[in-house]
């Protein structure tokens, strides 16, 4: 169906850059333009959801891009899945960014919001690209748009991370272009077709494998497949809303989306199985998801732990897509595909919650290391509760989003007989608990004066109690302490003791026990608390009523378009 809506979604977001830049020095106006563009973009994308659920594809064709390739956008089920997610979470992240950037009095906020808009415009362009070359163009534009965000701090560390990010992602872009050219050479087209381009099934298997390898490698850079992942933890020097953008919405999900387009709409699952590339890709994903989880165990910096968690979780999606291809055309393939695709929004909501919580902790307490967070649940109860909810979901605990997607993945791998991949999923789930539980436990069940050792990070297994009176245990656990009430006057407005330096350059925790804040939102501004609670609520909604949350219905439509069978 011909429609201008896919183009409008890209242009509205991109057009916001101009008034945002023109509003330098007028923060309320600048942020007003940001929110207006985000709302408008979300409305446009959401308006296509009913039609997509009924099998409609919205297309915009402007002309010829290069000979044989049209400048064309299309909003099919897979594109709307990514576009809706990016649009919705951009709006949420925009509110959060206002609280974060103002809370830290960050420099160059106008550049930040303009680059953010450019990044989301590129991500929406990726979602609605109708062929490999259009996808490549927006994929590269996303790299350019996000570079100022990665290097925002302008420190030597930030600039080095930005250079590394460009090196990896531009290198990946070259591989995508080379693979796209090979696909055109083999088939005469790069257009996305549900179930794959028919001519690829009859192409020379060697060349088809080479093209597939180039495309997966190129998209695998932003999807953080090992060994192409190391740019991602280093990019954590960026402001936390950027980290959320990188990990939950735009950059890494653009790589995942590219892999999905290659497997589902360029080659097709059956052709991937025919050329024997499904199992090797699944094995690489399984290796990545387990190895990254092990590395995450030893990260004391919260954002770096979340970064390696992202590396692991992204490979759940790749594993689902790869097993879905290897097991095609059976029912096991469909379950694996649903699990992999549903983990795109599930991971997005959960990981965005976790990064929002990390950012709120940084803004309010200037604490970045897990070893400094003992008892922080008293200071930030809502934030750490939301963190706990998202962490449970990442581990696949029921009623949270991660459980539903991982349930489909487990059914798919078991039904296909790939028990080694089932084992990798289960092992990674256990490791998720191992590296998230210490954060939640320290926040709510420890204090600065009585902190258990973290055996996987710093001490022999078993832990120990700190303090001269460790033997004075209360009958219900903890310590007997006659002075367990804190004088609020001994703490500053951020909740740490007066001897804390309290400037933005201090990242070494607090100087005394935490001030106690209630559950009514006194811990932070609602510009940050609102998005945190929204993202956490979205994680629960996707876990309790996934069909009502729309995303599972869209995923089912994607799988139907590719396989011809409804699940």
PDB file of N, CA and C in Angstrom, residues 74-165:
ATOM      1  N   UNK A  74       9.664   0.943   3.477  1.00  0.00           N
ATOM      2  CA  UNK A  74       8.480   0.112   3.675  1.00  0.00           C
ATOM      3  C   UNK A  74       8.307  -0.192   5.158  1.00  0.00           C
ATOM      4  N   UNK A  75       7.073  -0.131   5.607  1.00  0.00           N
ATOM      5  CA  UNK A  75       6.753  -0.453   6.995  1.00  0.00           C
ATOM      6  C   UNK A  75       5.974  -1.757   7.004  1.00  0.00           C
ATOM      7  N   UNK A  76       6.732  -2.871   7.118  1.00  0.00           N
ATOM      8  CA  UNK A  76       6.107  -4.174   7.277  1.00  0.00           C
ATOM      9  C   UNK A  76       6.127  -4.534   8.756  1.00  0.00           C
ATOM     10  N   UNK A  77       5.764  -5.754   9.095  1.00  0.00           N
ATOM     11  CA  UNK A  77       5.663  -6.143  10.500  1.00  0.00           C
ATOM     12  C   UNK A  77       7.011  -6.036  11.210  1.00  0.00           C
ATOM     13  N   UNK A  78       8.080  -6.530  10.576  1.00  0.00           N
ATOM     14  CA  UNK A  78       9.393  -6.475  11.208  1.00  0.00           C
ATOM     15  C   UNK A  78       9.860  -5.039  11.372  1.00  0.00           C
ATOM     16  N   UNK A  79       9.648  -4.202  10.356  1.00  0.00           N
ATOM     17  CA  UNK A  79      10.038  -2.804  10.440  1.00  0.00           C
ATOM     18  C   UNK A  79       9.267  -2.054  11.516  1.00  0.00           C
ATOM     19  N   UNK A  80       7.963  -2.319  11.625  1.00  0.00           N
ATOM     20  CA  UNK A  80       7.154  -1.646  12.635  1.00  0.00           C
ATOM     21  C   UNK A  80       7.548  -2.112  14.039  1.00  0.00           C
ATOM     22  N   UNK A  81       7.938  -3.386  14.174  1.00  0.00           N
ATOM     23  CA  UNK A  81       8.406  -3.871  15.473  1.00  0.00           C
ATOM     24  C   UNK A  81       9.557  -3.016  15.989  1.00  0.00           C
ATOM     25  N   UNK A  82      10.561  -2.781  15.140  1.00  0.00           N
ATOM     26  CA  UNK A  82      11.722  -1.987  15.527  1.00  0.00           C
ATOM     27  C   UNK A  82      11.379  -0.502  15.586  1.00  0.00           C
ATOM     28  N   UNK A  83      10.606  -0.025  14.602  1.00  0.00           N
ATOM     29  CA  UNK A  83      10.269   1.396  14.560  1.00  0.00           C
ATOM     30  C   UNK A  83       9.412   1.826  15.734  1.00  0.00           C
ATOM     31  N   UNK A  84       8.438   1.005  16.102  1.00  0.00           N
ATOM     32  CA  UNK A  84       7.582   1.329  17.244  1.00  0.00           C
ATOM     33  C   UNK A  84       8.390   1.339  18.535  1.00  0.00           C
ATOM     34  N   UNK A  85       9.268   0.375  18.679  1.00  0.00           N
ATOM     35  CA  UNK A  85      10.110   0.305  19.875  1.00  0.00           C
ATOM     36  C   UNK A  85      11.009   1.533  19.985  1.00  0.00           C
ATOM     37  N   UNK A  86      11.669   1.889  18.881  1.00  0.00           N
ATOM     38  CA  UNK A  86      12.558   3.048  18.897  1.00  0.00           C
ATOM     39  C   UNK A  86      11.796   4.337  19.173  1.00  0.00           C
ATOM     40  N   UNK A  87      10.627   4.482  18.568  1.00  0.00           N
ATOM     41  CA  UNK A  87       9.835   5.702  18.745  1.00  0.00           C
ATOM     42  C   UNK A  87       9.321   5.840  20.168  1.00  0.00           C
ATOM     43  N   UNK A  88       8.801   4.753  20.718  1.00  0.00           N
ATOM     44  CA  UNK A  88       8.265   4.794  22.076  1.00  0.00           C
ATOM     45  C   UNK A  88       9.361   5.088  23.097  1.00  0.00           C
ATOM     46  N   UNK A  89      10.465   4.384  22.972  1.00  0.00           N
ATOM     47  CA  UNK A  89      11.521   4.548  23.978  1.00  0.00           C
ATOM     48  C   UNK A  89      12.307   5.836  23.777  1.00  0.00           C
ATOM     49  N   UNK A  90      12.259   6.433  22.568  1.00  0.00           N
ATOM     50  CA  UNK A  90      12.863   7.756  22.408  1.00  0.00           C
ATOM     51  C   UNK A  90      12.091   8.776  23.238  1.00  0.00           C
ATOM     52  N   UNK A  91      10.769   8.674  23.194  1.00  0.00           N
ATOM     53  CA  UNK A  91       9.956   9.601  23.987  1.00  0.00           C
ATOM     54  C   UNK A  91      10.275   9.446  25.476  1.00  0.00           C
ATOM     55  N   UNK A  92      10.334   8.213  25.947  1.00  0.00           N
ATOM     56  CA  UNK A  92      10.633   7.963  27.357  1.00  0.00           C
ATOM     57  C   UNK A  92      12.018   8.474  27.712  1.00  0.00           C
ATOM     58  N   UNK A  93      12.985   8.194  26.843  1.00  0.00           N
ATOM     59  CA  UNK A  93      14.363   8.608  27.112  1.00  0.00           C
ATOM     60  C   UNK A  93      14.523  10.125  27.034  1.00  0.00           C
ATOM     61  N   UNK A  94      13.682  10.781  26.253  1.00  0.00           N
ATOM     62  CA  UNK A  94      13.746  12.244  26.175  1.00  0.00           C
ATOM     63  C   UNK A  94      13.399  12.873  27.523  1.00  0.00           C
ATOM     64  N   UNK A  95      12.347  12.379  28.153  1.00  0.00           N
ATOM     65  CA  UNK A  95      12.012  12.870  29.502  1.00  0.00           C
ATOM     66  C   UNK A  95      13.169  12.605  30.472  1.00  0.00           C
ATOM     67  N   UNK A  96      13.693  11.392  30.398  1.00  0.00           N
ATOM     68  CA  UNK A  96      14.791  11.033  31.305  1.00  0.00           C
ATOM     69  C   UNK A  96      16.014  11.916  31.062  1.00  0.00           C
ATOM     70  N   UNK A  97      16.298  12.199  29.798  1.00  0.00           N
ATOM     71  CA  UNK A  97      17.475  13.012  29.457  1.00  0.00           C
ATOM     72  C   UNK A  97      17.370  14.406  30.062  1.00  0.00           C
ATOM     73  N   UNK A  98      16.161  14.945  30.093  1.00  0.00           N
ATOM     74  CA  UNK A  98      15.980  16.283  30.679  1.00  0.00           C
ATOM     75  C   UNK A  98      16.408  16.271  32.141  1.00  0.00           C
ATOM     76  N   UNK A  99      15.932  15.287  32.895  1.00  0.00           N
ATOM     77  CA  UNK A  99      16.312  15.195  34.298  1.00  0.00           C
ATOM     78  C   UNK A  99      17.783  14.913  34.490  1.00  0.00           C
ATOM     79  N   UNK A 100      18.328  14.046  33.650  1.00  0.00           N
ATOM     80  CA  UNK A 100      19.737  13.658  33.791  1.00  0.00           C
ATOM     81  C   UNK A 100      20.669  14.815  33.443  1.00  0.00           C
ATOM     82  N   UNK A 101      20.457  15.419  32.283  1.00  0.00           N
ATOM     83  CA  UNK A 101      21.369  16.466  31.822  1.00  0.00           C
ATOM     84  C   UNK A 101      21.292  17.705  32.710  1.00  0.00           C
ATOM     85  N   UNK A 102      20.080  18.038  33.159  1.00  0.00           N
ATOM     86  CA  UNK A 102      19.948  19.186  34.063  1.00  0.00           C
ATOM     87  C   UNK A 102      20.485  18.855  35.443  1.00  0.00           C
ATOM     88  N   UNK A 103      20.271  17.610  35.883  1.00  0.00           N
ATOM     89  CA  UNK A 103      20.736  17.217  37.204  1.00  0.00           C
ATOM     90  C   UNK A 103      22.238  17.299  37.352  1.00  0.00           C
ATOM     91  N   UNK A 104      22.961  17.014  36.267  1.00  0.00           N
ATOM     92  CA  UNK A 104      24.417  17.088  36.295  1.00  0.00           C
ATOM     93  C   UNK A 104      24.943  18.397  35.711  1.00  0.00           C
ATOM     94  N   UNK A 105      24.022  19.258  35.250  1.00  0.00           N
ATOM     95  CA  UNK A 105      24.420  20.513  34.608  1.00  0.00           C
ATOM     96  C   UNK A 105      25.450  20.245  33.519  1.00  0.00           C
ATOM     97  N   UNK A 106      25.121  19.275  32.650  1.00  0.00           N
ATOM     98  CA  UNK A 106      26.046  18.850  31.598  1.00  0.00           C
ATOM     99  C   UNK A 106      26.277  19.965  30.579  1.00  0.00           C
ATOM    100  N   UNK A 107      27.451  19.946  29.977  1.00  0.00           N
ATOM    101  CA  UNK A 107      27.793  20.904  28.934  1.00  0.00           C
ATOM    102  C   UNK A 107      27.188  20.463  27.603  1.00  0.00           C
ATOM    103  N   UNK A 108      27.084  21.385  26.677  1.00  0.00           N
ATOM    104  CA  UNK A 108      26.659  21.109  25.292  1.00  0.00           C
ATOM    105  C   UNK A 108      25.368  20.283  25.227  1.00  0.00           C
ATOM    106  N   UNK A 109      24.384  20.711  25.979  1.00  0.00           N
ATOM    107  CA  UNK A 109      23.123  19.970  25.987  1.00  0.00           C
ATOM    108  C   UNK A 109      22.372  20.090  24.665  1.00  0.00           C
ATOM    109  N   UNK A 110      22.512  21.226  23.993  1.00  0.00           N
ATOM    110  CA  UNK A 110      21.842  21.393  22.699  1.00  0.00           C
ATOM    111  C   UNK A 110      22.405  20.411  21.678  1.00  0.00           C
ATOM    112  N   UNK A 111      23.728  20.283  21.635  1.00  0.00           N
ATOM    113  CA  UNK A 111      24.348  19.294  20.739  1.00  0.00           C
ATOM    114  C   UNK A 111      23.871  17.896  21.082  1.00  0.00           C
ATOM    115  N   UNK A 112      23.756  17.620  22.360  1.00  0.00           N
ATOM    116  CA  UNK A 112      23.312  16.298  22.816  1.00  0.00           C
ATOM    117  C   UNK A 112      21.915  15.984  22.282  1.00  0.00           C
ATOM    118  N   UNK A 113      20.957  16.892  22.478  1.00  0.00           N
ATOM    119  CA  UNK A 113      19.580  16.621  22.046  1.00  0.00           C
ATOM    120  C   UNK A 113      19.469  16.565  20.523  1.00  0.00           C
ATOM    121  N   UNK A 114      20.265  17.374  19.820  1.00  0.00           N
ATOM    122  CA  UNK A 114      20.244  17.326  18.359  1.00  0.00           C
ATOM    123  C   UNK A 114      20.789  15.992  17.849  1.00  0.00           C
ATOM    124  N   UNK A 115      21.906  15.539  18.432  1.00  0.00           N
ATOM    125  CA  UNK A 115      22.485  14.254  18.027  1.00  0.00           C
ATOM    126  C   UNK A 115      21.541  13.107  18.377  1.00  0.00           C
ATOM    127  N   UNK A 116      20.834  13.246  19.490  1.00  0.00           N
ATOM    128  CA  UNK A 116      19.871  12.220  19.883  1.00  0.00           C
ATOM    129  C   UNK A 116      18.761  12.106  18.834  1.00  0.00           C
ATOM    130  N   UNK A 117      18.247  13.251  18.387  1.00  0.00           N
ATOM    131  CA  UNK A 117      17.204  13.239  17.359  1.00  0.00           C
ATOM    132  C   UNK A 117      17.719  12.637  16.059  1.00  0.00           C
ATOM    133  N   UNK A 118      18.950  12.990  15.681  1.00  0.00           N
ATOM    134  CA  UNK A 118      19.536  12.431  14.458  1.00  0.00           C
ATOM    135  C   UNK A 118      19.697  10.918  14.581  1.00  0.00           C
ATOM    136  N   UNK A 119      20.061  10.451  15.770  1.00  0.00           N
ATOM    137  CA  UNK A 119      20.243   9.012  15.971  1.00  0.00           C
ATOM    138  C   UNK A 119      18.924   8.267  15.813  1.00  0.00           C
ATOM    139  N   UNK A 120      17.871   8.808  16.395  1.00  0.00           N
ATOM    140  CA  UNK A 120      16.577   8.129  16.300  1.00  0.00           C
ATOM    141  C   UNK A 120      16.030   8.195  14.874  1.00  0.00           C
ATOM    142  N   UNK A 121      16.252   9.315  14.177  1.00  0.00           N
ATOM    143  CA  UNK A 121      15.837   9.393  12.770  1.00  0.00           C
ATOM    144  C   UNK A 121      16.530   8.305  11.954  1.00  0.00           C
ATOM    145  N   UNK A 122      17.805   8.090  12.212  1.00  0.00           N
ATOM    146  CA  UNK A 122      18.548   7.035  11.507  1.00  0.00           C
ATOM    147  C   UNK A 122      18.008   5.665  11.861  1.00  0.00           C
ATOM    148  N   UNK A 123      17.688   5.458  13.154  1.00  0.00           N
ATOM    149  CA  UNK A 123      17.157   4.161  13.581  1.00  0.00           C
ATOM    150  C   UNK A 123      15.812   3.875  12.930  1.00  0.00           C
ATOM    151  N   UNK A 124      14.946   4.895  12.828  1.00  0.00           N
ATOM    152  CA  UNK A 124      13.655   4.713  12.167  1.00  0.00           C
ATOM    153  C   UNK A 124      13.864   4.443  10.672  1.00  0.00           C
ATOM    154  N   UNK A 125      14.868   5.112  10.084  1.00  0.00           N
ATOM    155  CA  UNK A 125      15.201   4.825   8.691  1.00  0.00           C
ATOM    156  C   UNK A 125      15.646   3.393   8.492  1.00  0.00           C
ATOM    157  N   UNK A 126      16.431   2.878   9.428  1.00  0.00           N
ATOM    158  CA  UNK A 126      16.839   1.468   9.373  1.00  0.00           C
ATOM    159  C   UNK A 126      15.613   0.568   9.436  1.00  0.00           C
ATOM    160  N   UNK A 127      14.692   0.894  10.342  1.00  0.00           N
ATOM    161  CA  UNK A 127      13.491   0.073  10.503  1.00  0.00           C
ATOM    162  C   UNK A 127      12.685  -0.013   9.217  1.00  0.00           C
ATOM    163  N   UNK A 128      12.599   1.098   8.493  1.00  0.00           N
ATOM    164  CA  UNK A 128      11.719   1.158   7.326  1.00  0.00           C
ATOM    165  C   UNK A 128      12.452   1.053   5.992  1.00  0.00           C
ATOM    166  N   UNK A 129      13.738   0.768   6.005  1.00  0.00           N
ATOM    167  CA  UNK A 129      14.478   0.566   4.755  1.00  0.00           C
ATOM    168  C   UNK A 129      13.891  -0.630   4.008  1.00  0.00           C
ATOM    169  N   UNK A 130      13.732  -0.471   2.698  1.00  0.00           N
ATOM    170  CA  UNK A 130      13.069  -1.516   1.907  1.00  0.00           C
ATOM    171  C   UNK A 130      14.046  -2.467   1.243  1.00  0.00           C
ATOM    172  N   UNK A 131      15.339  -2.166   1.303  1.00  0.00           N
ATOM    173  CA  UNK A 131      16.339  -3.035   0.682  1.00  0.00           C
ATOM    174  C   UNK A 131      17.671  -2.887   1.413  1.00  0.00           C
ATOM    175  N   UNK A 132      18.614  -3.725   1.066  1.00  0.00           N
ATOM    176  CA  UNK A 132      19.888  -3.755   1.773  1.00  0.00           C
ATOM    177  C   UNK A 132      20.669  -2.451   1.635  1.00  0.00           C
ATOM    178  N   UNK A 133      20.635  -1.831   0.466  1.00  0.00           N
ATOM    179  CA  UNK A 133      21.411  -0.606   0.276  1.00  0.00           C
ATOM    180  C   UNK A 133      20.821   0.556   1.060  1.00  0.00           C
ATOM    181  N   UNK A 134      19.508   0.658   1.114  1.00  0.00           N
ATOM    182  CA  UNK A 134      18.895   1.690   1.938  1.00  0.00           C
ATOM    183  C   UNK A 134      19.213   1.452   3.421  1.00  0.00           C
ATOM    184  N   UNK A 135      19.189   0.198   3.809  1.00  0.00           N
ATOM    185  CA  UNK A 135      19.545  -0.143   5.177  1.00  0.00           C
ATOM    186  C   UNK A 135      20.988   0.255   5.477  1.00  0.00           C
ATOM    187  N   UNK A 136      21.872   0.004   4.526  1.00  0.00           N
ATOM    188  CA  UNK A 136      23.277   0.379   4.691  1.00  0.00           C
ATOM    189  C   UNK A 136      23.438   1.893   4.885  1.00  0.00           C
ATOM    190  N   UNK A 137      22.710   2.677   4.105  1.00  0.00           N
ATOM    191  CA  UNK A 137      22.820   4.141   4.203  1.00  0.00           C
ATOM    192  C   UNK A 137      22.434   4.615   5.601  1.00  0.00           C
ATOM    193  N   UNK A 138      21.286   4.172   6.074  1.00  0.00           N
ATOM    194  CA  UNK A 138      20.844   4.603   7.407  1.00  0.00           C
ATOM    195  C   UNK A 138      21.715   4.002   8.502  1.00  0.00           C
ATOM    196  N   UNK A 139      22.244   2.818   8.260  1.00  0.00           N
ATOM    197  CA  UNK A 139      23.147   2.169   9.221  1.00  0.00           C
ATOM    198  C   UNK A 139      24.397   3.022   9.436  1.00  0.00           C
ATOM    199  N   UNK A 140      24.928   3.569   8.345  1.00  0.00           N
ATOM    200  CA  UNK A 140      26.104   4.431   8.451  1.00  0.00           C
ATOM    201  C   UNK A 140      25.754   5.796   9.037  1.00  0.00           C
ATOM    202  N   UNK A 141      24.586   6.319   8.680  1.00  0.00           N
ATOM    203  CA  UNK A 141      24.160   7.587   9.277  1.00  0.00           C
ATOM    204  C   UNK A 141      24.011   7.469  10.791  1.00  0.00           C
ATOM    205  N   UNK A 142      23.563   6.310  11.246  1.00  0.00           N
ATOM    206  CA  UNK A 142      23.443   6.087  12.686  1.00  0.00           C
ATOM    207  C   UNK A 142      24.813   6.147  13.357  1.00  0.00           C
ATOM    208  N   UNK A 143      25.814   5.597  12.720  1.00  0.00           N
ATOM    209  CA  UNK A 143      27.173   5.665  13.273  1.00  0.00           C
ATOM    210  C   UNK A 143      27.624   7.114  13.420  1.00  0.00           C
ATOM    211  N   UNK A 144      27.419   7.906  12.388  1.00  0.00           N
ATOM    212  CA  UNK A 144      27.830   9.319  12.422  1.00  0.00           C
ATOM    213  C   UNK A 144      27.051  10.076  13.497  1.00  0.00           C
ATOM    214  N   UNK A 145      25.752   9.817  13.587  1.00  0.00           N
ATOM    215  CA  UNK A 145      24.908  10.560  14.523  1.00  0.00           C
ATOM    216  C   UNK A 145      25.224  10.238  15.971  1.00  0.00           C
ATOM    217  N   UNK A 146      25.619   9.010  16.244  1.00  0.00           N
ATOM    218  CA  UNK A 146      25.863   8.611  17.636  1.00  0.00           C
ATOM    219  C   UNK A 146      27.281   8.913  18.105  1.00  0.00           C
ATOM    220  N   UNK A 147      28.186   9.193  17.192  1.00  0.00           N
ATOM    221  CA  UNK A 147      29.563   9.496  17.621  1.00  0.00           C
ATOM    222  C   UNK A 147      29.639  10.672  18.601  1.00  0.00           C
ATOM    223  N   UNK A 148      28.958  11.807  18.341  1.00  0.00           N
ATOM    224  CA  UNK A 148      29.022  12.910  19.323  1.00  0.00           C
ATOM    225  C   UNK A 148      28.464  12.519  20.685  1.00  0.00           C
ATOM    226  N   UNK A 149      27.559  11.551  20.724  1.00  0.00           N
ATOM    227  CA  UNK A 149      27.003  11.113  21.992  1.00  0.00           C
ATOM    228  C   UNK A 149      27.995  10.247  22.758  1.00  0.00           C
ATOM    229  N   UNK A 150      28.680   9.357  22.049  1.00  0.00           N
ATOM    230  CA  UNK A 150      29.674   8.494  22.704  1.00  0.00           C
ATOM    231  C   UNK A 150      30.817   9.323  23.272  1.00  0.00           C
ATOM    232  N   UNK A 151      31.267  10.328  22.529  1.00  0.00           N
ATOM    233  CA  UNK A 151      32.417  11.144  22.955  1.00  0.00           C
ATOM    234  C   UNK A 151      31.977  12.443  23.623  1.00  0.00           C
ATOM    235  N   UNK A 152      30.756  12.488  24.138  1.00  0.00           N
ATOM    236  CA  UNK A 152      30.170  13.717  24.675  1.00  0.00           C
ATOM    237  C   UNK A 152      31.028  14.367  25.753  1.00  0.00           C
ATOM    238  N   UNK A 153      31.621  13.570  26.637  1.00  0.00           N
ATOM    239  CA  UNK A 153      32.382  14.138  27.758  1.00  0.00           C
ATOM    240  C   UNK A 153      33.630  14.888  27.317  1.00  0.00           C
ATOM    241  N   UNK A 154      34.131  14.590  26.109  1.00  0.00           N
ATOM    242  CA  UNK A 154      35.293  15.257  25.529  1.00  0.00           C
ATOM    243  C   UNK A 154      36.563  15.050  26.343  1.00  0.00           C
ATOM    244  N   UNK A 155      36.610  14.024  27.163  1.00  0.00           N
ATOM    245  CA  UNK A 155      37.842  13.642  27.850  1.00  0.00           C
ATOM    246  C   UNK A 155      38.663  12.764  26.912  1.00  0.00           C
ATOM    247  N   UNK A 156      39.906  12.507  27.287  1.00  0.00           N
ATOM    248  CA  UNK A 156      40.743  11.625  26.476  1.00  0.00           C
ATOM    249  C   UNK A 156      40.119  10.236  26.382  1.00  0.00           C
ATOM    250  N   UNK A 157      39.560   9.766  27.495  1.00  0.00           N
ATOM    251  CA  UNK A 157      38.920   8.448  27.504  1.00  0.00           C
ATOM    252  C   UNK A 157      37.714   8.432  26.575  1.00  0.00           C
ATOM    253  N   UNK A 158      36.910   9.501  26.597  1.00  0.00           N
ATOM    254  CA  UNK A 158      35.724   9.561  25.745  1.00  0.00           C
ATOM    255  C   UNK A 158      36.114   9.631  24.270  1.00  0.00           C
ATOM    256  N   UNK A 159      37.134  10.422  23.969  1.00  0.00           N
ATOM    257  CA  UNK A 159      37.565  10.519  22.565  1.00  0.00           C
ATOM    258  C   UNK A 159      38.118   9.191  22.079  1.00  0.00           C
ATOM    259  N   UNK A 160      38.868   8.490  22.936  1.00  0.00           N
ATOM    260  CA  UNK A 160      39.401   7.179  22.552  1.00  0.00           C
ATOM    261  C   UNK A 160      38.270   6.186  22.315  1.00  0.00           C
ATOM    262  N   UNK A 161      37.249   6.224  23.182  1.00  0.00           N
ATOM    263  CA  UNK A 161      36.096   5.346  23.001  1.00  0.00           C
ATOM    264  C   UNK A 161      35.360   5.685  21.711  1.00  0.00           C
ATOM    265  N   UNK A 162      35.251   6.982  21.400  1.00  0.00           N
ATOM    266  CA  UNK A 162      34.594   7.398  20.166  1.00  0.00           C
ATOM    267  C   UNK A 162      35.340   6.918  18.934  1.00  0.00           C
ATOM    268  N   UNK A 163      36.678   7.028  18.971  1.00  0.00           N
ATOM    269  CA  UNK A 163      37.481   6.554  17.826  1.00  0.00           C
ATOM    270  C   UNK A 163      37.333   5.047  17.656  1.00  0.00           C
ATOM    271  N   UNK A 164      37.348   4.331  18.763  1.00  0.00           N
ATOM    272  CA  UNK A 164      37.189   2.872  18.693  1.00  0.00           C
ATOM    273  C   UNK A 164      35.817   2.511  18.145  1.00  0.00           C
ATOM    274  N   UNK A 165      34.812   3.243  18.585  1.00  0.00           N
ATOM    275  CA  UNK A 165      33.450   3.020  18.106  1.00  0.00           C
ATOM    276  C   UNK A 165      33.367   3.234  16.595  1.00  0.00           C
TER     277      UNK A 165
END
